[in-house]
């Protein structure tokens, strides 16, 4: 009882907040201290993702305000290798200064926060612990100055609203995970934890053994997690013993996760924030309205108002895999008013990371399968291959699960997601991030492979072993292993933690290839179809020369059309030649007729011609929807839009356009579909149809506008916008009514086949056992349709080589996992291989 009373005393509260602030400083030290030996290999001039190249590319294509919005960083001032290392070192030193305390502690906190914010984009610090550090670190800027060690206290008790803000962060983070994890959970998923322990990004030895515990243990753990993540977030918001109960439960869960999983410094930081929950006497009712607007309190009052206003959206919509939801193009279809203004507000505060979303893993039990991306090199022309071993993540069946948290090995962790297909080459990247450069033909592992082929690269230092210490190999590939856990008895008998089986190539064998670096950061014409706002912000992209235009229309388009017809006849089909089944044959013919350089140029021209058309379609389809909640969100309210196919031959323009854009049946219901409709027009209507679509404003050789401005009158409605730009509605309607994902995506599949085949391959890995359920709402980017289509077409497989040597690389036959009514996953068959 004395301790309980002590926590409520001024002396106790000073100690609580002194320890909390120093704990945040320690988290900065751990975060940046772990990054210091990795940062040169990650973003240095010879690293995987050179920051100099990132920023130079942004400045070429984006205005200053937009480049800074995308990447708010002090590295804009100096970004050489020394500057990068110095920035991280300053952050470590500033974190240590926070732990020490004294009059400069608040300035040190600001330095720490600016360093992490500056590195976030370039290093891809998007994990929940990185987000939480930025969010908690921002709040810590308003805490009172610390007394210097050995005194642990802070100089004053924080204002009641600031105390509540820290408690609110803990509640929102835990509830974010609980909401994602338990909304929609079924009784059959009672063993969720048993399997999650095996397929989490980085397994620990204790986690591996805990996964083999009796079922009752896993059911009890799941019940405890439900209490911690659904009930405790409420408890911590109320004063008194209930807050301490919530804090104790959260700390207990964090200790358990720390021992059984490697989630960076997340558990450590959450425990630090739970120290602030020991201030059990503070309540929101202590807040004095008059004090909120005093000169000293006003900055935080404004900051917290921003955080509080943004929080409902992040709780309801967002989780870790949908950071970019506020930039989804669908919000442009909202009518002017409070909700549209609210999403503009969310976009405005996004760069500062003052409030973010948490939670990622869905409520459905997943199979105990891991996919290992194993990097291998060869110095004898591919006759023999030797594997690089990761420092911490598994490389083979004998790789011992390691305990590394709170250290965060960035490359090791990223390979888990790349092996599953959650990388930059995914067409679904726009769902997760509002970043036009995350959608790329070169993923992080592609870049890492190229660095391993270079002499003197620091990237091998990120790995445990380098089988080529004298000089780089001639070839590097990334193979994929399917890994399922052994039993404790099998481990004791064989020393193997995993049953492994070859699962094909993640990256085909390659030598030094400059196009990988060239393709890493796309220009505006290659932004994702649904990166609508970023295309507008770019303003222009490079134009097309007369020679390029003639080659495209007179050589490439006719060749693709003829090859598709030949492929269809070869199958004795009488349907649309522009369908998925014909894509691989057309690609092989294309590779035998044209060089790689020629096809790459065709892709550039296609992208620029598409951008010219999309700029005009964008201003029409970004107009407000009639019945947003029914015809876009898909809620059963209001009157549904008309069926476009049932409208008369000369329909009302507004009714036609609204029907074409309405979800779920409108053929142009997303910006992804607008993009493939342009491709469909190019393929079927030819040059004349495309010219009618882009209008008279296109000039050969001149920069292409990526955005079109409307007058106030033209912005009133879809029909007014179409009339102002003189859009050919008859042509648009014809292209839309015959549109499918298959025939619309045909040109992209042919000219960018490697990326499409990679997406298909990764999708089969990720959804092989669990299946894919597309969103039932039109709010999410429409590109999610593509995933379901690719899963249904196994003929879309990688093609190796060029010219006469172009050959298909069929996927490896793999066993399947089945989920039974008893909530258990069982394997149909298994063909083990030796240690890989």
mmCIF file of N, CA, C and O in Angstrom, residues 274-316:
data_model
loop_
_atom_site.group_PDB
_atom_site.id
_atom_site.type_symbol
_atom_site.label_atom_id
_atom_site.label_comp_id
_atom_site.label_asym_id
_atom_site.label_seq_id
_atom_site.Cartn_x
_atom_site.Cartn_y
_atom_site.Cartn_z
ATOM 1 N N UNK A 274 5.157 1.702 -20.562
ATOM 2 C CA UNK A 274 4.322 1.210 -19.464
ATOM 3 C C UNK A 274 4.799 1.752 -18.116
ATOM 4 O O UNK A 274 4.012 1.776 -17.153
ATOM 5 N N UNK A 275 6.050 2.176 -18.026
ATOM 6 C CA UNK A 275 6.510 2.824 -16.797
ATOM 7 C C UNK A 275 5.664 4.061 -16.526
ATOM 8 O O UNK A 275 5.299 4.353 -15.385
ATOM 9 N N UNK A 276 5.318 4.771 -17.597
ATOM 10 C CA UNK A 276 4.459 5.937 -17.437
ATOM 11 C C UNK A 276 3.083 5.595 -16.915
ATOM 12 O O UNK A 276 2.402 6.450 -16.320
ATOM 13 N N UNK A 277 2.648 4.345 -17.089
ATOM 14 C CA UNK A 277 1.339 3.925 -16.572
ATOM 15 C C UNK A 277 1.344 3.782 -15.057
ATOM 16 O O UNK A 277 0.274 3.700 -14.437
ATOM 17 N N UNK A 278 2.522 3.729 -14.457
ATOM 18 C CA UNK A 278 2.590 3.680 -12.997
ATOM 19 C C UNK A 278 2.075 4.969 -12.365
ATOM 20 O O UNK A 278 1.750 5.005 -11.170
ATOM 21 N N UNK A 279 1.995 6.017 -13.153
ATOM 22 C CA UNK A 279 1.385 7.269 -12.682
ATOM 23 C C UNK A 279 -0.132 7.050 -12.674
ATOM 24 O O UNK A 279 -0.865 7.536 -13.531
ATOM 25 N N UNK A 280 -0.586 6.300 -11.674
ATOM 26 C CA UNK A 280 -1.978 5.842 -11.663
ATOM 27 C C UNK A 280 -2.956 6.893 -11.165
ATOM 28 O O UNK A 280 -4.176 6.742 -11.301
ATOM 29 N N UNK A 281 -2.451 7.967 -10.590
ATOM 30 C CA UNK A 281 -3.361 8.973 -10.038
ATOM 31 C C UNK A 281 -3.784 10.004 -11.066
ATOM 32 O O UNK A 281 -4.766 10.720 -10.870
ATOM 33 N N UNK A 282 -3.056 10.094 -12.168
ATOM 34 C CA UNK A 282 -3.369 11.098 -13.186
ATOM 35 C C UNK A 282 -4.617 10.694 -13.957
ATOM 36 O O UNK A 282 -4.801 9.528 -14.307
ATOM 37 N N UNK A 283 -5.469 11.649 -14.201
ATOM 38 C CA UNK A 283 -6.708 11.394 -14.927
ATOM 39 C C UNK A 283 -6.976 12.544 -15.880
ATOM 40 O O UNK A 283 -6.515 13.676 -15.681
ATOM 41 N N UNK A 284 -7.723 12.256 -16.912
ATOM 42 C CA UNK A 284 -8.061 13.285 -17.889
ATOM 43 C C UNK A 284 -8.875 14.400 -17.247
ATOM 44 O O UNK A 284 -8.828 15.551 -17.682
ATOM 45 N N UNK A 285 -9.600 14.063 -16.195
ATOM 46 C CA UNK A 285 -10.399 15.084 -15.494
ATOM 47 C C UNK A 285 -9.519 16.114 -14.787
ATOM 48 O O UNK A 285 -10.010 17.167 -14.370
ATOM 49 N N UNK A 286 -8.219 15.819 -14.644
ATOM 50 C CA UNK A 286 -7.318 16.782 -14.012
ATOM 51 C C UNK A 286 -6.968 17.941 -14.946
ATOM 52 O O UNK A 286 -6.388 18.935 -14.519
ATOM 53 N N UNK A 287 -7.293 17.770 -16.206
ATOM 54 C CA UNK A 287 -6.928 18.781 -17.193
ATOM 55 C C UNK A 287 -7.763 20.032 -16.972
ATOM 56 O O UNK A 287 -8.998 19.975 -16.916
ATOM 57 N N UNK A 288 -7.100 21.145 -16.867
ATOM 58 C CA UNK A 288 -7.760 22.446 -16.732
ATOM 59 C C UNK A 288 -7.812 23.111 -18.098
ATOM 60 O O UNK A 288 -6.770 23.303 -18.740
ATOM 61 N N UNK A 289 -9.010 23.436 -18.539
ATOM 62 C CA UNK A 289 -9.169 24.054 -19.860
ATOM 63 C C UNK A 289 -8.382 25.353 -19.944
ATOM 64 O O UNK A 289 -7.745 25.663 -20.969
ATOM 65 N N UNK A 290 -8.389 26.113 -18.881
ATOM 66 C CA UNK A 290 -7.678 27.392 -18.891
ATOM 67 C C UNK A 290 -6.174 27.185 -19.078
ATOM 68 O O UNK A 290 -5.511 27.938 -19.807
ATOM 69 N N UNK A 291 -5.622 26.139 -18.431
ATOM 70 C CA UNK A 291 -4.188 25.894 -18.533
ATOM 71 C C UNK A 291 -3.772 25.416 -19.923
ATOM 72 O O UNK A 291 -2.616 25.566 -20.313
ATOM 73 N N UNK A 292 -4.695 24.830 -20.667
ATOM 74 C CA UNK A 292 -4.366 24.326 -21.993
ATOM 75 C C UNK A 292 -3.889 25.436 -22.919
ATOM 76 O O UNK A 292 -3.099 25.193 -23.839
ATOM 77 N N UNK A 293 -4.368 26.632 -22.682
ATOM 78 C CA UNK A 293 -4.095 27.715 -23.626
ATOM 79 C C UNK A 293 -3.135 28.757 -23.068
ATOM 80 O O UNK A 293 -3.053 29.868 -23.585
ATOM 81 N N UNK A 294 -2.417 28.375 -22.022
ATOM 82 C CA UNK A 294 -1.342 29.238 -21.562
ATOM 83 C C UNK A 294 -0.187 29.165 -22.550
ATOM 84 O O UNK A 294 -0.079 28.203 -23.340
ATOM 85 N N UNK A 295 0.689 30.146 -22.526
ATOM 86 C CA UNK A 295 1.762 30.223 -23.502
ATOM 87 C C UNK A 295 2.662 28.985 -23.452
ATOM 88 O O UNK A 295 3.106 28.477 -24.481
ATOM 89 N N UNK A 296 2.914 28.463 -22.244
ATOM 90 C CA UNK A 296 3.809 27.305 -22.113
ATOM 91 C C UNK A 296 3.153 26.011 -22.562
ATOM 92 O O UNK A 296 3.825 25.097 -23.037
ATOM 93 N N UNK A 297 1.832 25.888 -22.424
ATOM 94 C CA UNK A 297 1.131 24.639 -22.747
ATOM 95 C C UNK A 297 0.532 24.617 -24.149
ATOM 96 O O UNK A 297 0.169 23.546 -24.656
ATOM 97 N N UNK A 298 0.410 25.786 -24.769
ATOM 98 C CA UNK A 298 -0.296 25.853 -26.047
ATOM 99 C C UNK A 298 0.334 24.983 -27.137
ATOM 100 O O UNK A 298 -0.401 24.314 -27.877
ATOM 101 N N UNK A 299 1.682 24.946 -27.283
ATOM 102 C CA UNK A 299 2.242 24.088 -28.346
ATOM 103 C C UNK A 299 1.799 22.634 -28.233
ATOM 104 O O UNK A 299 1.434 22.009 -29.231
ATOM 105 N N UNK A 300 1.844 22.078 -27.010
ATOM 106 C CA UNK A 300 1.420 20.687 -26.894
ATOM 107 C C UNK A 300 -0.090 20.543 -27.053
ATOM 108 O O UNK A 300 -0.560 19.539 -27.588
ATOM 109 N N UNK A 301 -0.856 21.513 -26.606
ATOM 110 C CA UNK A 301 -2.308 21.456 -26.794
ATOM 111 C C UNK A 301 -2.645 21.328 -28.268
ATOM 112 O O UNK A 301 -3.484 20.503 -28.671
ATOM 113 N N UNK A 302 -1.975 22.120 -29.098
ATOM 114 C CA UNK A 302 -2.202 22.044 -30.539
ATOM 115 C C UNK A 302 -1.736 20.697 -31.082
ATOM 116 O O UNK A 302 -2.433 20.048 -31.878
ATOM 117 N N UNK A 303 -0.551 20.243 -30.640
ATOM 118 C CA UNK A 303 -0.019 18.962 -31.122
ATOM 119 C C UNK A 303 -0.937 17.810 -30.763
ATOM 120 O O UNK A 303 -1.215 16.928 -31.588
ATOM 121 N N UNK A 304 -1.441 17.813 -29.523
ATOM 122 C CA UNK A 304 -2.302 16.706 -29.124
ATOM 123 C C UNK A 304 -3.649 16.766 -29.831
ATOM 124 O O UNK A 304 -4.252 15.723 -30.127
ATOM 125 N N UNK A 305 -4.132 17.968 -30.103
ATOM 126 C CA UNK A 305 -5.383 18.076 -30.865
ATOM 127 C C UNK A 305 -5.224 17.437 -32.240
ATOM 128 O O UNK A 305 -6.138 16.758 -32.734
ATOM 129 N N UNK A 306 -4.054 17.624 -32.852
ATOM 130 C CA UNK A 306 -3.787 16.997 -34.149
ATOM 131 C C UNK A 306 -3.765 15.478 -34.006
ATOM 132 O O UNK A 306 -4.368 14.744 -34.792
ATOM 133 N N UNK A 307 -3.056 14.989 -32.984
ATOM 134 C CA UNK A 307 -2.962 13.541 -32.763
ATOM 135 C C UNK A 307 -4.335 12.943 -32.501
ATOM 136 O O UNK A 307 -4.703 11.902 -33.066
ATOM 137 N N UNK A 308 -5.089 13.580 -31.656
ATOM 138 C CA UNK A 308 -6.405 13.057 -31.293
ATOM 139 C C UNK A 308 -7.342 13.060 -32.495
ATOM 140 O O UNK A 308 -8.121 12.126 -32.694
ATOM 141 N N UNK A 309 -7.250 14.108 -33.311
ATOM 142 C CA UNK A 309 -8.124 14.182 -34.478
ATOM 143 C C UNK A 309 -7.797 13.097 -35.494
ATOM 144 O O UNK A 309 -8.693 12.558 -36.155
ATOM 145 N N UNK A 310 -6.519 12.753 -35.639
ATOM 146 C CA UNK A 310 -6.119 11.750 -36.631
ATOM 147 C C UNK A 310 -6.333 10.319 -36.154
ATOM 148 O O UNK A 310 -6.482 9.401 -36.972
ATOM 149 N N UNK A 311 -6.378 10.114 -34.846
ATOM 150 C CA UNK A 311 -6.397 8.759 -34.296
ATOM 151 C C UNK A 311 -7.573 7.900 -34.751
ATOM 152 O O UNK A 311 -7.382 6.704 -35.025
ATOM 153 N N UNK A 312 -8.804 8.417 -34.851
ATOM 154 C CA UNK A 312 -9.909 7.536 -35.269
ATOM 155 C C UNK A 312 -9.665 6.860 -36.607
ATOM 156 O O UNK A 312 -9.983 5.688 -36.787
ATOM 157 N N UNK A 313 -9.087 7.581 -37.561
ATOM 158 C CA UNK A 313 -8.832 6.983 -38.867
ATOM 159 C C UNK A 313 -7.798 5.874 -38.764
ATOM 160 O O UNK A 313 -7.931 4.812 -39.381
ATOM 161 N N UNK A 314 -6.752 6.100 -37.973
ATOM 162 C CA UNK A 314 -5.701 5.090 -37.853
ATOM 163 C C UNK A 314 -6.180 3.860 -37.086
ATOM 164 O O UNK A 314 -5.707 2.755 -37.322
ATOM 165 N N UNK A 315 -7.097 4.048 -36.172
ATOM 166 C CA UNK A 315 -7.647 2.902 -35.448
ATOM 167 C C UNK A 315 -8.598 2.116 -36.337
ATOM 168 O O UNK A 315 -8.583 0.886 -36.373
ATOM 169 N N UNK A 316 -9.436 2.819 -37.107
ATOM 170 C CA UNK A 316 -10.484 2.156 -37.888
ATOM 171 C C UNK A 316 -9.963 1.565 -39.196
ATOM 172 O O UNK A 316 -10.323 0.453 -39.574
#
